[in-house]
Coordinates of C-alpha atoms and ligand atoms in Angstrom, one line a residue:
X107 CA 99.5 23.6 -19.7
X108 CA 96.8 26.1 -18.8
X109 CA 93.8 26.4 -21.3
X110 CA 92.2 30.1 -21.7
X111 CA 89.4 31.0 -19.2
X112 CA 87.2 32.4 -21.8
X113 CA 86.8 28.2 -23.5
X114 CA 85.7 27.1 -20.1
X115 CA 82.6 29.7 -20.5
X116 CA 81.4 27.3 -23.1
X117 CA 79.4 24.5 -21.7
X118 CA 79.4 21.0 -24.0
X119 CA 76.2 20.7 -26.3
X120 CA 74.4 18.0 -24.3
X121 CA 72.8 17.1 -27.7
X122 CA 76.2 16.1 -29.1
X123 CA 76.9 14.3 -25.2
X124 CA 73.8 12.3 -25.4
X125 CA 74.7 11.4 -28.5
X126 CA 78.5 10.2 -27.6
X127 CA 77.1 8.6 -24.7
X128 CA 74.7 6.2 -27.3
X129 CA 77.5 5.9 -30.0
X130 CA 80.1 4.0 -27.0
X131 CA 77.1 1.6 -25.9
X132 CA 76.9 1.2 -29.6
X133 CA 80.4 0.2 -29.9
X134 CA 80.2 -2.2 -26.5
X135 CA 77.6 -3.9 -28.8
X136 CA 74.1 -2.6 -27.8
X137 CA 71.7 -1.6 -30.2
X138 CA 70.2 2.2 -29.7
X139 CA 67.1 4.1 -31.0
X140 CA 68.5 7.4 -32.1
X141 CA 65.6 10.1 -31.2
X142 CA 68.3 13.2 -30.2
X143 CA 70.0 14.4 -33.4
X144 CA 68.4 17.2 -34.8
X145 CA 69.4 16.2 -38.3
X146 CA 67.4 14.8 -41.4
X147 CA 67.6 11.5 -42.2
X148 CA 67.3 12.1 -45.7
X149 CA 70.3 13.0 -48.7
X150 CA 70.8 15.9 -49.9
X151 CA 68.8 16.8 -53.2
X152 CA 70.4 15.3 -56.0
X153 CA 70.6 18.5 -58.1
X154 CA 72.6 19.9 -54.7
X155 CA 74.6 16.9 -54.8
X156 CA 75.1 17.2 -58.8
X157 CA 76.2 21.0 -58.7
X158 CA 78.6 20.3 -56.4
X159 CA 80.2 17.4 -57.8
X160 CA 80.7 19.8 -61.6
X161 CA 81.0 22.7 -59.0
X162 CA 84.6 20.7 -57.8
X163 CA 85.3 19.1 -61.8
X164 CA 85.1 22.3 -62.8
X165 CA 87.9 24.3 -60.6
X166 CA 85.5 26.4 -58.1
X167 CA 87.6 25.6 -55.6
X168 CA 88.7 28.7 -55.0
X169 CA 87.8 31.8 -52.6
X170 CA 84.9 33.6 -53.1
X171 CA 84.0 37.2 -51.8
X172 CA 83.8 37.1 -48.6
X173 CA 79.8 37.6 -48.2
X174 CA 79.6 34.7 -50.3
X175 CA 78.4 34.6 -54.1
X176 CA 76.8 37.3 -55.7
X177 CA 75.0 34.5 -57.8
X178 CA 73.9 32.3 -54.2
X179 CA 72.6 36.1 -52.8
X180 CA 70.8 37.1 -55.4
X181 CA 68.9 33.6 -55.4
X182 CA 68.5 33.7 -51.7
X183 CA 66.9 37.6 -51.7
X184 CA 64.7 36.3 -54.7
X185 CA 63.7 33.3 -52.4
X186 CA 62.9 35.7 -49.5
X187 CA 60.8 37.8 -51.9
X188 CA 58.6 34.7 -52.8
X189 CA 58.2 33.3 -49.2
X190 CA 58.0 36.5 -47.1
X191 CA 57.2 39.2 -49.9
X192 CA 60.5 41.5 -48.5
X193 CA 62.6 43.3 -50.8
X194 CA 66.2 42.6 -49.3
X195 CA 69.6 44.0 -51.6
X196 CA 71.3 41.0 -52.1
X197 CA 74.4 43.1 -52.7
X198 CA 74.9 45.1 -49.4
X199 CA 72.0 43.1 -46.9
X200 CA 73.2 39.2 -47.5
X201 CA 75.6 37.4 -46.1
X202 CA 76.0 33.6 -46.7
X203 CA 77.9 32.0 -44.0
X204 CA 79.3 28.7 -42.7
X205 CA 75.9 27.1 -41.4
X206 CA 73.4 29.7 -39.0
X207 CA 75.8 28.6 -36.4
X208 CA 78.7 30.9 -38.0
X209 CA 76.3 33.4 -38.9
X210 CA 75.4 33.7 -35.1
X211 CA 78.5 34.3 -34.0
X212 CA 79.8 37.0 -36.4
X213 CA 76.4 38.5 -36.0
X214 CA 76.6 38.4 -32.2
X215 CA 80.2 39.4 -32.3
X216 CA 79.3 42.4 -34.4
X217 CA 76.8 44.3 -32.0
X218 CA 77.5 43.2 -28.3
X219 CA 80.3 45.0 -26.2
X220 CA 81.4 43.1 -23.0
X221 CA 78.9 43.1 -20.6
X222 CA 75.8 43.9 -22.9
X223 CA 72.8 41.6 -22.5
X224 CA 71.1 39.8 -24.4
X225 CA 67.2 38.2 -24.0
X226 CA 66.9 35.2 -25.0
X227 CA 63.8 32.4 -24.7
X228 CA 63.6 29.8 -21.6
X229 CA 63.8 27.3 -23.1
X230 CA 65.6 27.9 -26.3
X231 CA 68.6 26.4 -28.3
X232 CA 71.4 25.5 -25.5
X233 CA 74.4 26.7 -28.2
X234 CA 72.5 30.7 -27.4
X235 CA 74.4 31.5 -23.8
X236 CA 77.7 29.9 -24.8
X237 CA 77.8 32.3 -27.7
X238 CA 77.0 35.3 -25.9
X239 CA 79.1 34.6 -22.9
X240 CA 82.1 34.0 -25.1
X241 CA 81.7 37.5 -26.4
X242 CA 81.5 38.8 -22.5
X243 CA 78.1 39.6 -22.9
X244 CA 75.4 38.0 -20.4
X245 CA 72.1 36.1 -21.3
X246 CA 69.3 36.9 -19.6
X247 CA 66.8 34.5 -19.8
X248 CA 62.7 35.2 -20.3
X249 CA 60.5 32.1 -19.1
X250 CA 57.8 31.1 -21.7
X251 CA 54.7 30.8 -20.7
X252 CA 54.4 27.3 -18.9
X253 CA 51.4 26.3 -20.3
X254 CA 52.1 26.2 -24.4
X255 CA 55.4 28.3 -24.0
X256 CA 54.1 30.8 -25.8
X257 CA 56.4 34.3 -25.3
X258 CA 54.8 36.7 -22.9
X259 CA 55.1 39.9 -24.3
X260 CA 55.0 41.9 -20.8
X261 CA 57.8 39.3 -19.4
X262 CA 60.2 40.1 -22.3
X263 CA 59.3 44.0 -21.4
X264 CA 60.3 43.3 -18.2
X265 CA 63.3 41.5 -18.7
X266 CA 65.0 44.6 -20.7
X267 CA 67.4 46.8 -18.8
X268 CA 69.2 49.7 -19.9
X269 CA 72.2 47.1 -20.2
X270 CA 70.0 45.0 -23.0
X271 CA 71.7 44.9 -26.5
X272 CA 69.6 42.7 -28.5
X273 CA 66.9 40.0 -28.0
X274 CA 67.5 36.4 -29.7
X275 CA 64.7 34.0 -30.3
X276 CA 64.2 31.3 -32.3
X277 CA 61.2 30.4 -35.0
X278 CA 60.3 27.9 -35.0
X279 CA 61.6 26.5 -31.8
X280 CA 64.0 24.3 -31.2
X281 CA 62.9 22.5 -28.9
X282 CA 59.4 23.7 -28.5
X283 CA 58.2 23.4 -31.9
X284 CA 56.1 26.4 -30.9
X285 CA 56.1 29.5 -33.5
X286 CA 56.0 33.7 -33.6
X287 CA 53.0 34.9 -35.2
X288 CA 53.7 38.1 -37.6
X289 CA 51.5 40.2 -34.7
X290 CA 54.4 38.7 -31.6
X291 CA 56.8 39.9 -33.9
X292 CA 55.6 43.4 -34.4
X293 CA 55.0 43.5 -30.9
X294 CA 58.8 42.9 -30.2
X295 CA 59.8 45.2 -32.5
X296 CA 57.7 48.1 -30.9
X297 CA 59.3 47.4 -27.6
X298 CA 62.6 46.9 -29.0
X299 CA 62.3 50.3 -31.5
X300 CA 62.1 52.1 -28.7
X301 CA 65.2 51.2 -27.1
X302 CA 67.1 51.1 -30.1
X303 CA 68.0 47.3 -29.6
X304 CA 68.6 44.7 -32.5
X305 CA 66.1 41.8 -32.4
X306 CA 67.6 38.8 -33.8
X307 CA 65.9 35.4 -35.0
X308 CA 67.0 32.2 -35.9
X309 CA 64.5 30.6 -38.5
X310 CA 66.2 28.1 -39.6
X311 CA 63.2 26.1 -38.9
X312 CA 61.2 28.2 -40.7
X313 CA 60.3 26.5 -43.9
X314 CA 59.6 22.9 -41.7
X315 CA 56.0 24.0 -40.9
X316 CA 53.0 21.9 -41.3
X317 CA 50.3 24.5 -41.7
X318 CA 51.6 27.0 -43.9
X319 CA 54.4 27.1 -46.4
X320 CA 57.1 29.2 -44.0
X321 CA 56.9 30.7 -40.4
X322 CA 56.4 34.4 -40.4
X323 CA 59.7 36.6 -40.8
X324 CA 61.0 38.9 -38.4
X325 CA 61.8 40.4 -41.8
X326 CA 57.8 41.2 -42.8
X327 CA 57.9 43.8 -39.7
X328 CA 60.4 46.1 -41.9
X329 CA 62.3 46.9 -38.4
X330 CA 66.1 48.5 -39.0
X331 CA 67.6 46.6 -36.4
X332 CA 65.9 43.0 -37.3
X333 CA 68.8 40.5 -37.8
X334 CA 67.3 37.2 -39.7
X335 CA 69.9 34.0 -39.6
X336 CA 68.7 30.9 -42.0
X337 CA 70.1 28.2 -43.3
X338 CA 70.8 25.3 -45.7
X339 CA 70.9 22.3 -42.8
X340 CA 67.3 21.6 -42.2
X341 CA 65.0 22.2 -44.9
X342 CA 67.6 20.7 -47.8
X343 CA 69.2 18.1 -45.0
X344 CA 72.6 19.8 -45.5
X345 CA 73.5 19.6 -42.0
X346 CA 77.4 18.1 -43.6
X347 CA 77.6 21.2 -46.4
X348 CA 78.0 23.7 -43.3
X349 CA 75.8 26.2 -45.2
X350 CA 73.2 29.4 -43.8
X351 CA 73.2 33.0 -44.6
X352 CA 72.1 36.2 -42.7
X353 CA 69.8 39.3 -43.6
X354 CA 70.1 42.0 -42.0
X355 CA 70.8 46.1 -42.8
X356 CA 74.1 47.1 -44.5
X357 CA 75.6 48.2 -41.7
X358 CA 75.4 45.3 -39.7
X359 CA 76.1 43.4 -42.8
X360 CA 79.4 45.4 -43.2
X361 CA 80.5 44.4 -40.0
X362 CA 79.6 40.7 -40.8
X363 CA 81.6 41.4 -43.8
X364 CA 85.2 42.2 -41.9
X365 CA 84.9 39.7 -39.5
X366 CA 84.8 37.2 -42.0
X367 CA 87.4 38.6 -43.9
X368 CA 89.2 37.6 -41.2
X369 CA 88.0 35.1 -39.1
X370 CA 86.8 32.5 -42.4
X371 CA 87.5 34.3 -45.2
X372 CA 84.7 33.0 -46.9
X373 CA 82.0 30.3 -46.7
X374 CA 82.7 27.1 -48.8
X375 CA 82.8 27.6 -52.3
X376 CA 81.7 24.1 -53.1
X377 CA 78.5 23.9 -51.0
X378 CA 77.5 27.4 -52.0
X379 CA 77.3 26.3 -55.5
X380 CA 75.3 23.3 -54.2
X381 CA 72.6 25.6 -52.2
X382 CA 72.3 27.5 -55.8
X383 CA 71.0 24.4 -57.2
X384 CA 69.2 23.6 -53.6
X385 CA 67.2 26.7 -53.7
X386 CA 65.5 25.0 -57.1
X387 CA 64.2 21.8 -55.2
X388 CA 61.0 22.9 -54.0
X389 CA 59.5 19.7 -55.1
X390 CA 61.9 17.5 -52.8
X391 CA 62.3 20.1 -50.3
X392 CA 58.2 19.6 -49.5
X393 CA 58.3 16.2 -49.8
X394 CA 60.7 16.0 -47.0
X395 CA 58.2 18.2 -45.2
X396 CA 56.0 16.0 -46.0
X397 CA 57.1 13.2 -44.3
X398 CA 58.0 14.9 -41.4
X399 CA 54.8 16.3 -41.3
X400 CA 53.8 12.4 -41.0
X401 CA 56.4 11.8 -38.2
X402 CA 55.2 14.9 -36.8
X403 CA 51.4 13.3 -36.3
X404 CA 52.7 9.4 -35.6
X405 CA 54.8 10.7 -32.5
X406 CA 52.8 13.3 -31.1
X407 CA 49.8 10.8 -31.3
X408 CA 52.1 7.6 -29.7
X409 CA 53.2 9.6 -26.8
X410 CA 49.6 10.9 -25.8
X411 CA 48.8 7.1 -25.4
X412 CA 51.3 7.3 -22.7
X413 CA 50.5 7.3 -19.1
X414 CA 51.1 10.3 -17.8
X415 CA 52.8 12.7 -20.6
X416 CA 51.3 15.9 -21.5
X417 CA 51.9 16.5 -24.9
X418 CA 51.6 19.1 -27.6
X419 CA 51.5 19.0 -31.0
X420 CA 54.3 21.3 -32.6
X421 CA 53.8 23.7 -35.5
X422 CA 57.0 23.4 -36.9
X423 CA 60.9 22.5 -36.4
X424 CA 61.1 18.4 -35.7
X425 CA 60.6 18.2 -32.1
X426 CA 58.0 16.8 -30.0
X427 CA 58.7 18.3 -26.4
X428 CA 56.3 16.4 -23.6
X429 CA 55.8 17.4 -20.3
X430 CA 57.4 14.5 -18.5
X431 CA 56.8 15.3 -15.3
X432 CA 54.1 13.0 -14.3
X433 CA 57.2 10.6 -14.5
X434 CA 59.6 12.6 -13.6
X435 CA 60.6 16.2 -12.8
X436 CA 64.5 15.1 -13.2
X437 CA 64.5 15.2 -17.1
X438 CA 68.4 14.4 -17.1
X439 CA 68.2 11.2 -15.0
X440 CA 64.8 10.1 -17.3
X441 CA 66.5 10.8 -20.1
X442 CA 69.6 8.5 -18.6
X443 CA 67.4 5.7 -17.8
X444 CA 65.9 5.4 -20.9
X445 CA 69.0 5.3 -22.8
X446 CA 70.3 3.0 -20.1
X447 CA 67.7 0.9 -19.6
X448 CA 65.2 1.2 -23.0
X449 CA 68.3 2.2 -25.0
X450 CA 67.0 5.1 -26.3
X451 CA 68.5 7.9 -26.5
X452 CA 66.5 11.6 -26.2
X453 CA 67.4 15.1 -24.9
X454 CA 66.4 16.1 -21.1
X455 CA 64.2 19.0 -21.4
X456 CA 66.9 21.1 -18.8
X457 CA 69.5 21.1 -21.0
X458 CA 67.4 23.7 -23.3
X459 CA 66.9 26.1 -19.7
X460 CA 65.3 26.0 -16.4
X461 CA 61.6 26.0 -18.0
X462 CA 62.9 22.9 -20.1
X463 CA 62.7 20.6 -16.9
X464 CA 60.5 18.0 -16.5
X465 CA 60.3 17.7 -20.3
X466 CA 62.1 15.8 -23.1
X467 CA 62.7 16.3 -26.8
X468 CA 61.7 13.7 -28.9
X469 CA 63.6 14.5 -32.6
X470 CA 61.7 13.2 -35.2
X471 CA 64.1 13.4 -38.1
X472 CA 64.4 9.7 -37.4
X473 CA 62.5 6.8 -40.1
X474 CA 58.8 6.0 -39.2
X475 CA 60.2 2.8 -38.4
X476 CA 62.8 3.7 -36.2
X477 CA 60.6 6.5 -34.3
X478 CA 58.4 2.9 -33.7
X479 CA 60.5 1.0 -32.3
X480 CA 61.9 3.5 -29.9
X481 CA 58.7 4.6 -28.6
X482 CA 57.3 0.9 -28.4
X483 CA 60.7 0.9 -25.9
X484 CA 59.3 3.7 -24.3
X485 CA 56.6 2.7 -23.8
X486 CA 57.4 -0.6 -22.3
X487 CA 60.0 0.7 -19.7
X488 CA 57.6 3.0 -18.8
X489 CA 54.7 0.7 -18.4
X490 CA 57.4 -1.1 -16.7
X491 CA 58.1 1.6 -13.8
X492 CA 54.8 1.7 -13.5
X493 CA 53.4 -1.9 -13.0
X494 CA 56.3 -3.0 -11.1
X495 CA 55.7 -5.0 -7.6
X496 CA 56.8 -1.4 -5.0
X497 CA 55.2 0.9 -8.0
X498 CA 57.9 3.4 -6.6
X499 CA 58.5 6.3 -9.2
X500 CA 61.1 5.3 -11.1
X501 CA 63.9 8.0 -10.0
Ligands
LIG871 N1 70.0 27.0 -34.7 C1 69.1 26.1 -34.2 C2 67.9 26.5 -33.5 C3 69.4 24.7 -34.3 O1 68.6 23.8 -33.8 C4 70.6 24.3 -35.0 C5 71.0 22.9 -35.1 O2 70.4 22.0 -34.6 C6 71.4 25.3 -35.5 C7 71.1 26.6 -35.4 C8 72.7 25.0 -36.2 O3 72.5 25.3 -37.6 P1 73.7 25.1 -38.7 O4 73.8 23.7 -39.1 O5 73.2 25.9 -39.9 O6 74.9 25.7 -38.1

């Protein structure tokens, strides 16, 4: 039977193929260093974990409105006032939804008409295009700025036509682990007010930084068509509850709103009574950071000893994103060899866009000793491709 043509738009998540690819050597009886997943390593907070256990004793197991809890969105804009001093109504500007992956799409889905563009980062988040082009609209990628991949304000200028809809970036960066300053941000917004375009901007990173306490909001620049998407997964290692939540103005909000009427009817009830209690554990929240923070350093600092890679340190997310390409410029047959040959498994830097090649990301939401041993494997194979007797380049 014939599957639709609009599934086949979607490319797989080369994250979540990497990582099948490691799980089947796993099961032919190999043992693999885990360095793709983009997901803690820690457990949930216990008060999370507490809440929702009386949350399930005590019958809310039920529907909730569809833009999720009044209780979970008044917490969340009170959170939002703290971190990025914004005044957001939690009754008509909130809405939670089922992680910032399904708050992407019903945002996405509320503003784009078939063919509408939208800008979007090279390299950024893979999951980006697939959304967009199952919507009929069209990505249209802006290349960072090679050196740093810093966003060049003149380039994203340029890469707006009278087709553009909306420009989506994430901060911090997955995979770059590079951030928007508050002044990039305003800057954006001054190109985009003109135009009348809706900037949206994943920060679901945003409280993983290691030299302030969050990443500056595209919310601080006050703009009317700023759509802000965050979430539950990183920060409070909920990747399993499904939890995030958008802000953005009423109207957009009100489209969110009938969408998932329909589509989800609601987020779960369960793990939004869980993020209630989540948005309480600041203490365990920066330990986490903490630690990665430590990570952060011990990778950074291991691959620099490495013949060859160019690396820089990130400001925030979990990624370390070396340029490989002393080694290699293939990042998907590096990445291939290691897994097959060091078995270690990381993400080619391609799979994040064109500008991604000739890199890998390194996820370091791994243990200290785990990120050890698969960089002392690293290390060794390519010490290996090196050294050996023809010294030929490895691929
Ligand atoms: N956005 C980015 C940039 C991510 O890296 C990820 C997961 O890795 C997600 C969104 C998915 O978030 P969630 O678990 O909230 O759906």
């Amino acid at each position: 039977m014939k599957l639709s043509q609009r599934s086949g738009l979607v490319a797989p998540f080369e994250v979540m193929e990497v990582l099948a690819k490691a799980q089947a050597m796993e099961r032919a009886g190999e043992r693999v260093v885990h360095l793709e997943i983009g997901e803690p390593d820690f457990e949930t907070p216990g008060p999370a974990v507490e809440e929702a256990v009386k949350a399930i004793r005590e019958g809310h197991t039920r529907y909730t409105d569809s833009m999720g809890l009044a209780e979970l969105r008044g917490a969340i804009a009170t959170n939002l006032r703290g971190l990025c001093g914004v005044d957001i109504d939690p009754g008509a500007e909130i809405a939670v939804t089922s992680g910032v992956s399904g708050g992407l799409f019903l945002a996405l889905a509320s503003v784009l008409d078939p063919g509408d563009e939208v800008v979007l980062a090279d390299p950024t988040y893979p999951c980006y295009q697939n959304f967009i082009r199952f919507l009929d609209g069209a990505p249209r990628m802006v290349p960072l700025v090679e050196e740093g991949f810093g966003l060049d304000i003149d380039r994203l200028q340029e890469a707006l036509t009278p087709k553009s809809r909306a420009i989506l970036l994430n901060s911090p960066s997955n995979p770059t682990g590079m951030l928007l300053e508050k002044k990039e941000l305003r800057a954006i917004t001054e190109i985009t007010g003109e135009r009348g375009i809706y900037v949206l901007v994943d920060e679901i990173y945003s409280s993983l930084v290691y030299d302030r306490k969050r990443a500056p909001s595209i919310l601080e620049t006050g703009y009317e068509g700023a759509i802000m998407l965050d979430g539950f997964s990183k920060l409070y290692a909920m990747t399993g509850w499904r939890l995030g939540y958008m802000a953005a103005g009423a109207e957009v909000i009100e489209a969110v709103r009938r969408l998932q009427q329909n589509f989800y009817i609601c987020p779960s009830s369960i793990a939004q009574k869980a993020a209630i209690a989540a948005l309480q554990c600041r203490r365990e929240a920066e330990a986490m950071v903490r630690e990665f923070d430590r990570r952060r350093r011990f990778v950074a600092e291991r691959l620099r000893g490495m013949g060859g890679l160019r690396v820089r340190e990130p400001l925030g997310a979990y990624y370390v994103f070396p340029d490989v390409s002393a080694i290699s410029r293939d990042s998907f047959a590096l990445a291939s060899r290691l897994l097959e040959e060091a078995k270690v498994a990381v993400v080619p830097g391609r799979a994040f866009g064109e500008m991604g090649e000739g890199h890998l990301r390194f996820s370091y939401a791994a243990s200290i000793e785990a990120l050890e041993e698969g960089l002392d494997r690293v290390e060794k194979a390519i010490a290996g491709w090196s050294s050996g007797p023809s010294r030929t380049p490895p691929l």
